[in-house]
PDB file of C-alpha atoms in Angstrom:
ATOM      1  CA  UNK A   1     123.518 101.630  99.076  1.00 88.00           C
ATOM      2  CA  UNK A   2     120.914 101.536 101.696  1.00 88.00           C
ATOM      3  CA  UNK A   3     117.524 101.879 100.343  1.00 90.00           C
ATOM      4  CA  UNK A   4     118.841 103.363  97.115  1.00 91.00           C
ATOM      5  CA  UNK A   5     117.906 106.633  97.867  1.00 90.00           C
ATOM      6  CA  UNK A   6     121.214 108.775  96.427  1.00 91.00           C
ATOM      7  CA  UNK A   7     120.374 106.258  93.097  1.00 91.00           C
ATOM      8  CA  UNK A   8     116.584 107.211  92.746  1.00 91.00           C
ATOM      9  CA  UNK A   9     117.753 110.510  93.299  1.00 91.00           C
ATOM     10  CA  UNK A  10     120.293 110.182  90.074  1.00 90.00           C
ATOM     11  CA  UNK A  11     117.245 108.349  88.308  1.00 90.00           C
ATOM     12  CA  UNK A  12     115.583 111.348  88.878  1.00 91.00           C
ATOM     13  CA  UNK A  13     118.152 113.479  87.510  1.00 92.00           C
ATOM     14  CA  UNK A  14     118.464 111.994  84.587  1.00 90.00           C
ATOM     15  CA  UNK A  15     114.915 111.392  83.616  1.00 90.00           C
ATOM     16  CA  UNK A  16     114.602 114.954  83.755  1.00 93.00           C
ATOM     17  CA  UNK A  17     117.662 115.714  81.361  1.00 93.00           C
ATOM     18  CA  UNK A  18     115.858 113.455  78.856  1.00 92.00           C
ATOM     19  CA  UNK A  19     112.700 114.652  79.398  1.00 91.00           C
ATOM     20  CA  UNK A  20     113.835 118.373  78.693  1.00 92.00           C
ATOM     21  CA  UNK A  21     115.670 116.954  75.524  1.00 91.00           C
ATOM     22  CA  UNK A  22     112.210 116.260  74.370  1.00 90.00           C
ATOM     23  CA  UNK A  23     112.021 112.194  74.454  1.00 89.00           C
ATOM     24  CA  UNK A  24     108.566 110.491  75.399  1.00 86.00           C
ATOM     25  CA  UNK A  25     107.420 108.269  77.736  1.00 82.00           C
ATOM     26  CA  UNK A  26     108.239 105.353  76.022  1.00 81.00           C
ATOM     27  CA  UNK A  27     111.630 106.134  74.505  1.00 89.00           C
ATOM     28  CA  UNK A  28     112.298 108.206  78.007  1.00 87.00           C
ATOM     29  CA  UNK A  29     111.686 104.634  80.061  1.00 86.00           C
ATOM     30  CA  UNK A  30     114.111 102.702  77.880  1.00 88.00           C
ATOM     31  CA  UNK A  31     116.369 105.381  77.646  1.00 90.00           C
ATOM     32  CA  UNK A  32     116.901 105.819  81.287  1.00 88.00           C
ATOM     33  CA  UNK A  33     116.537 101.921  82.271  1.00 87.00           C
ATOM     34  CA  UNK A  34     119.595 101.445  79.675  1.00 88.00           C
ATOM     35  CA  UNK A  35     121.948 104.285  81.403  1.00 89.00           C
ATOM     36  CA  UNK A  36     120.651 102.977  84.970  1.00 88.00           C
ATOM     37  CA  UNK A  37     121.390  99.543  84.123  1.00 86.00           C
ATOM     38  CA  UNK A  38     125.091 100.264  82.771  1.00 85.00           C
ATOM     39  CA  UNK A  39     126.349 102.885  85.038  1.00 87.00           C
ATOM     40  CA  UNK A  40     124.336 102.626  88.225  1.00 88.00           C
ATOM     41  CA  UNK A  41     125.775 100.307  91.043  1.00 88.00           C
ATOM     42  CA  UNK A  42     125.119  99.900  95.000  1.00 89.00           C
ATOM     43  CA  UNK A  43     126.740  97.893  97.256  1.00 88.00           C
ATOM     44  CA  UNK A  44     125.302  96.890 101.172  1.00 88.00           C
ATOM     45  CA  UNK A  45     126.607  94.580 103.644  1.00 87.00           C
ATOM     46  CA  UNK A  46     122.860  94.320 104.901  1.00 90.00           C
ATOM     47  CA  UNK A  47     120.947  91.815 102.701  1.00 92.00           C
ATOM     48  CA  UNK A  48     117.467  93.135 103.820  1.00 95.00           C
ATOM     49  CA  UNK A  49     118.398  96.984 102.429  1.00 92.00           C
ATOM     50  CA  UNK A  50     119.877  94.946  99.236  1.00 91.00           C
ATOM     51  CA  UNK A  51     116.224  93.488  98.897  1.00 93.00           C
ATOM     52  CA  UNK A  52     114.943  97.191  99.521  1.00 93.00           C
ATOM     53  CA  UNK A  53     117.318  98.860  97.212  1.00 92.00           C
ATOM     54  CA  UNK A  54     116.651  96.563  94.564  1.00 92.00           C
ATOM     55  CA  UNK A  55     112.825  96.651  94.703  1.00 91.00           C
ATOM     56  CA  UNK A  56     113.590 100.313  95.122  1.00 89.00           C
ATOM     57  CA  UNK A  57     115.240 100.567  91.470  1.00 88.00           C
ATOM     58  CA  UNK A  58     112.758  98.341  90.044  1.00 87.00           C
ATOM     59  CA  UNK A  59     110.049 101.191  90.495  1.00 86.00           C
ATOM     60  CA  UNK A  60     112.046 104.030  89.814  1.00 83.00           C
ATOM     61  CA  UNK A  61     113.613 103.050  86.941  1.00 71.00           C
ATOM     62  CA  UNK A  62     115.350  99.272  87.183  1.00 71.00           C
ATOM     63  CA  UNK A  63     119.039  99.084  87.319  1.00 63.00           C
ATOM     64  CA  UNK A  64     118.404  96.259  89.809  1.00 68.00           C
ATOM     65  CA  UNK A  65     120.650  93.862  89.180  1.00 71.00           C
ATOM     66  CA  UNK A  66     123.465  96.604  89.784  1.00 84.00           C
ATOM     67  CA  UNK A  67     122.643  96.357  93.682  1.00 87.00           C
ATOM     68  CA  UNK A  68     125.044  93.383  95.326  1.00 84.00           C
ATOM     69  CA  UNK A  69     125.307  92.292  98.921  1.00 86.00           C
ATOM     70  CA  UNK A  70     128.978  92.643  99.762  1.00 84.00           C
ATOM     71  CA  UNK A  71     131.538  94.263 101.926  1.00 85.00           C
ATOM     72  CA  UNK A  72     132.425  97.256 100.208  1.00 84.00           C
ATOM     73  CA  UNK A  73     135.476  97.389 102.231  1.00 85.00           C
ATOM     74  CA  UNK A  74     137.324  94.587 100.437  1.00 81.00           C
ATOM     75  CA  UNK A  75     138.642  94.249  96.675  1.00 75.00           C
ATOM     76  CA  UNK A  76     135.675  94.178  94.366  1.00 73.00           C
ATOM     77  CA  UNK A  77     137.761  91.287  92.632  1.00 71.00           C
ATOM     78  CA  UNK A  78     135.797  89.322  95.909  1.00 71.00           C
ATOM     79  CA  UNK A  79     132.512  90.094  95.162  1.00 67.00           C
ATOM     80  CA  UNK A  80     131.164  86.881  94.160  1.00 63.00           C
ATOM     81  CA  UNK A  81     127.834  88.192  93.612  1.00 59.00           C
ATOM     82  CA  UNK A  82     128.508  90.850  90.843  1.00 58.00           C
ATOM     83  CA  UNK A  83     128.168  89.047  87.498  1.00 57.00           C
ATOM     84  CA  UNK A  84     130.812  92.375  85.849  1.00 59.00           C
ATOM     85  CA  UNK A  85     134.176  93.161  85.493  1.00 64.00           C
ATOM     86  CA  UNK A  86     134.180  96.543  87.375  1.00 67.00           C
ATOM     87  CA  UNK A  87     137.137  97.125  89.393  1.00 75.00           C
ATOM     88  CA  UNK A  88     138.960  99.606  91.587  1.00 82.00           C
ATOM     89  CA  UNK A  89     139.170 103.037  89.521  1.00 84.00           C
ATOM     90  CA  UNK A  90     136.312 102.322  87.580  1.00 85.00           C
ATOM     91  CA  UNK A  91     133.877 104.797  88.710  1.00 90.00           C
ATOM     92  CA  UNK A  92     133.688 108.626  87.540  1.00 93.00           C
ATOM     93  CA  UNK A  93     131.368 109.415  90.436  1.00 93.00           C
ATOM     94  CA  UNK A  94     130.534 107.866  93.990  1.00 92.00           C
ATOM     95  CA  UNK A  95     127.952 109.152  96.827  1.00 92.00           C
ATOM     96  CA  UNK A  96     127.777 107.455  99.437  1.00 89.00           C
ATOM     97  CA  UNK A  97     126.543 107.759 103.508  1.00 86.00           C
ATOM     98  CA  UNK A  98     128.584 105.232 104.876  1.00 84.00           C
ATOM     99  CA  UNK A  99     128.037 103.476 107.974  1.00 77.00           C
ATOM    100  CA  UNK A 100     128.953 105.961 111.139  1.00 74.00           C
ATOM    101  CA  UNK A 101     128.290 106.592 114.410  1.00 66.00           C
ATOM    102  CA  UNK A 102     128.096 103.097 115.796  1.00 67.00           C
ATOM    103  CA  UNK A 103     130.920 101.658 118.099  1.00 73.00           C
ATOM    104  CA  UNK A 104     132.308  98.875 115.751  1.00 81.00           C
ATOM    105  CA  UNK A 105     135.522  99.059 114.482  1.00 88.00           C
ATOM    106  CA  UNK A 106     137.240  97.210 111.502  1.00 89.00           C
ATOM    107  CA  UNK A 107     139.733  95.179 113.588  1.00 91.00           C
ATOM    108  CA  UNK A 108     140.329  92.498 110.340  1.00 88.00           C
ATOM    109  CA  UNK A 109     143.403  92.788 109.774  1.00 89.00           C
ATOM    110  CA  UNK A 110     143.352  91.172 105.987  1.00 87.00           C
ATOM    111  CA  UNK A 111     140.484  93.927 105.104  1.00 89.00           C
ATOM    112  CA  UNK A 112     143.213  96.813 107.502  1.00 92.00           C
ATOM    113  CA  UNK A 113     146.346  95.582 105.609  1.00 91.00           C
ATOM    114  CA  UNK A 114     145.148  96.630 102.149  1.00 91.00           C
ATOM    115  CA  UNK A 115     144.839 100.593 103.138  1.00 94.00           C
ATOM    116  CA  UNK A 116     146.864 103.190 103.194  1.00 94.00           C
ATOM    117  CA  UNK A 117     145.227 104.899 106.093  1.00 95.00           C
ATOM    118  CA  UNK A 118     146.300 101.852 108.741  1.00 94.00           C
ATOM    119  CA  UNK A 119     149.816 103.393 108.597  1.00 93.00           C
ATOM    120  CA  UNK A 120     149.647 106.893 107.749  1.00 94.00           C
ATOM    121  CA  UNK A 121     151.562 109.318 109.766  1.00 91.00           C
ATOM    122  CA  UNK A 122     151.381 106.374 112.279  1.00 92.00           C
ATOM    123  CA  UNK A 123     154.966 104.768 114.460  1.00 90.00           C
ATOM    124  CA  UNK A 124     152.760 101.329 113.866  1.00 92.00           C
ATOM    125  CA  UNK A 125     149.516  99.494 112.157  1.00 92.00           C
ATOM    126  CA  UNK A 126     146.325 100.880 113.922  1.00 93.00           C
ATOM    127  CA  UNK A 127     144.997  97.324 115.134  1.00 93.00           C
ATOM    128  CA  UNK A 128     141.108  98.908 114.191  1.00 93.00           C
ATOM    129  CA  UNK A 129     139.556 101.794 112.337  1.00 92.00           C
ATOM    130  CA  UNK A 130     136.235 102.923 112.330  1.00 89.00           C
ATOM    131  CA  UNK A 131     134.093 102.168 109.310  1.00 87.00           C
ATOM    132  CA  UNK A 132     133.934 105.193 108.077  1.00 87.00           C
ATOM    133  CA  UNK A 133     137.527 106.480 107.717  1.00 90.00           C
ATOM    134  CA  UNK A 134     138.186 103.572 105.854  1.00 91.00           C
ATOM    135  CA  UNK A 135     135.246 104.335 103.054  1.00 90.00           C
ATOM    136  CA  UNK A 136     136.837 107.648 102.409  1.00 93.00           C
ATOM    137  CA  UNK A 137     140.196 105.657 101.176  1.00 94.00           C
ATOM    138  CA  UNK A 138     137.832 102.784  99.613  1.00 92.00           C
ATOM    139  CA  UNK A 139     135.888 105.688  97.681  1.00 92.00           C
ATOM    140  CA  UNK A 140     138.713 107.345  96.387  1.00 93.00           C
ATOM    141  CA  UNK A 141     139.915 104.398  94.780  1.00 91.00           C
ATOM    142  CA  UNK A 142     136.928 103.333  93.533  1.00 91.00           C
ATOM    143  CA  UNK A 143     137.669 106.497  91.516  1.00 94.00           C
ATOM    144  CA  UNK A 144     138.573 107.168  87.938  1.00 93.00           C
ATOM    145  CA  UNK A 145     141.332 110.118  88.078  1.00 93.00           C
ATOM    146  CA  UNK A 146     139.317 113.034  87.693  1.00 94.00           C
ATOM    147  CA  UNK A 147     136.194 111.166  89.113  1.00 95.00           C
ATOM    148  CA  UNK A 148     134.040 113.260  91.621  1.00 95.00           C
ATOM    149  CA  UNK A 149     133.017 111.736  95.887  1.00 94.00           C
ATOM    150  CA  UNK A 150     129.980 113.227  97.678  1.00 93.00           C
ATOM    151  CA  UNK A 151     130.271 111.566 101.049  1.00 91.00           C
ATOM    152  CA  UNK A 152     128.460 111.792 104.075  1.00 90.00           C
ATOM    153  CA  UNK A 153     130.966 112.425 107.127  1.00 87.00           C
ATOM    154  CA  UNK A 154     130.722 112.872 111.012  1.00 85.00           C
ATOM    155  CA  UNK A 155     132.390 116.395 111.735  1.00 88.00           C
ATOM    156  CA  UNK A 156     134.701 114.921 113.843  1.00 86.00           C
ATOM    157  CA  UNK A 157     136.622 113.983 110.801  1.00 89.00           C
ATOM    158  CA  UNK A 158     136.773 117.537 109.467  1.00 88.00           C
ATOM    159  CA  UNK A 159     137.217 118.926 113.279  1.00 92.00           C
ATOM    160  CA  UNK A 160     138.470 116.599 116.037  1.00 92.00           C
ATOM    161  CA  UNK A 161     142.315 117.287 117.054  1.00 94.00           C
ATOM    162  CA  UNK A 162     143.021 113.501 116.915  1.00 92.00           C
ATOM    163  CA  UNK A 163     142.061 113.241 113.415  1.00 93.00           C
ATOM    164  CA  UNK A 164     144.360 116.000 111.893  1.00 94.00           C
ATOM    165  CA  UNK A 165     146.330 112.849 110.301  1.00 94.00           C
ATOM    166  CA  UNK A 166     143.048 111.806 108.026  1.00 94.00           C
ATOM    167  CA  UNK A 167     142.768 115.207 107.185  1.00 94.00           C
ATOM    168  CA  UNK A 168     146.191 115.384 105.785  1.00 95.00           C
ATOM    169  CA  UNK A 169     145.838 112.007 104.227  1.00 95.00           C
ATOM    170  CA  UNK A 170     142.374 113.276 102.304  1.00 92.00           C
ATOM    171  CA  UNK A 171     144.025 116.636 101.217  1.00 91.00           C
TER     172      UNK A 171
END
């Protein structure tokens, strides 16, 4: 989740739908602090930008206690922190800007085991994957069928030669 921002931005959103419908500033608050607080969730290994996220929410709209500190990369069934029942396939949309560009790997091999990508088009396991090739898989099946992704990639997933089996694994 970061800081929140793709959140505020879908706080945003919807305040403005609601506001063009013609509800006030009370009944627009409540309105859009009941939808945020039901449907809007963010997840962050960090628990500083969980601190900033949340305080984010609070003045843009609430929908706080939706923002957990966890590693989004394991079953949600693990996420102590998250006092709801949500579970893979649950979501109808996800944005995200994962983690990229840095040099560590995912080299756990009880978070590697549970995706599809550690053995695709591969002779063996890949012992370590970078962060973000494993989000794409994790997004997708946070994913209602039908549900929509916006995800921020490096273009060396859409371009690199060496990554021609992701690409064939996200078509």
């Amino acid at each position: 989740v970061g800081t929140g921002g793709f959140l505020i931005a879908g706080i945003h959103k919807l305040r403005s739908i609601f506001a063009d419908r013609g509800f006030r500033f009370d009944k627009l608050r409540d309105l859009v602090r009941d939808v945020v607080d039901v449907n809007y969730f963010g997840i962050d290994f960090n628990p500083f930008l969980v601190k900033v996220a949340q305080m984010n929410m609070v003045m843009h709209g609430d929908g706080s206690s939706n923002i957990i500190h966890a590693n989004s990369l394991i079953n949600p069934e693990l996420w102590e922190e998250m006092n709801t029942d949500l579970k893979i396939g649950d979501f109808d949309v996800v944005v995200t800007n994962p983690p990229f560009g840095t040099k560590a790997l995912i080299d756990n091999s009880e978070i590697l085991e549970k995706f599809e990508l550690q053995t695709y088009e591969s002779a063996s396991p890949r012992n370590s994957l970078p962060p973000e090739q494993l989000f794409i898989e994790q997004c997708w099946r946070f994913l209602k069928p039908g549900g929509l992704m916006g995800i921020v990639l490096p273009d060396s997933i859409l371009s690199n030669p060496g990554l021609e089996w992701l690409r064939k694994w996200i078509l």
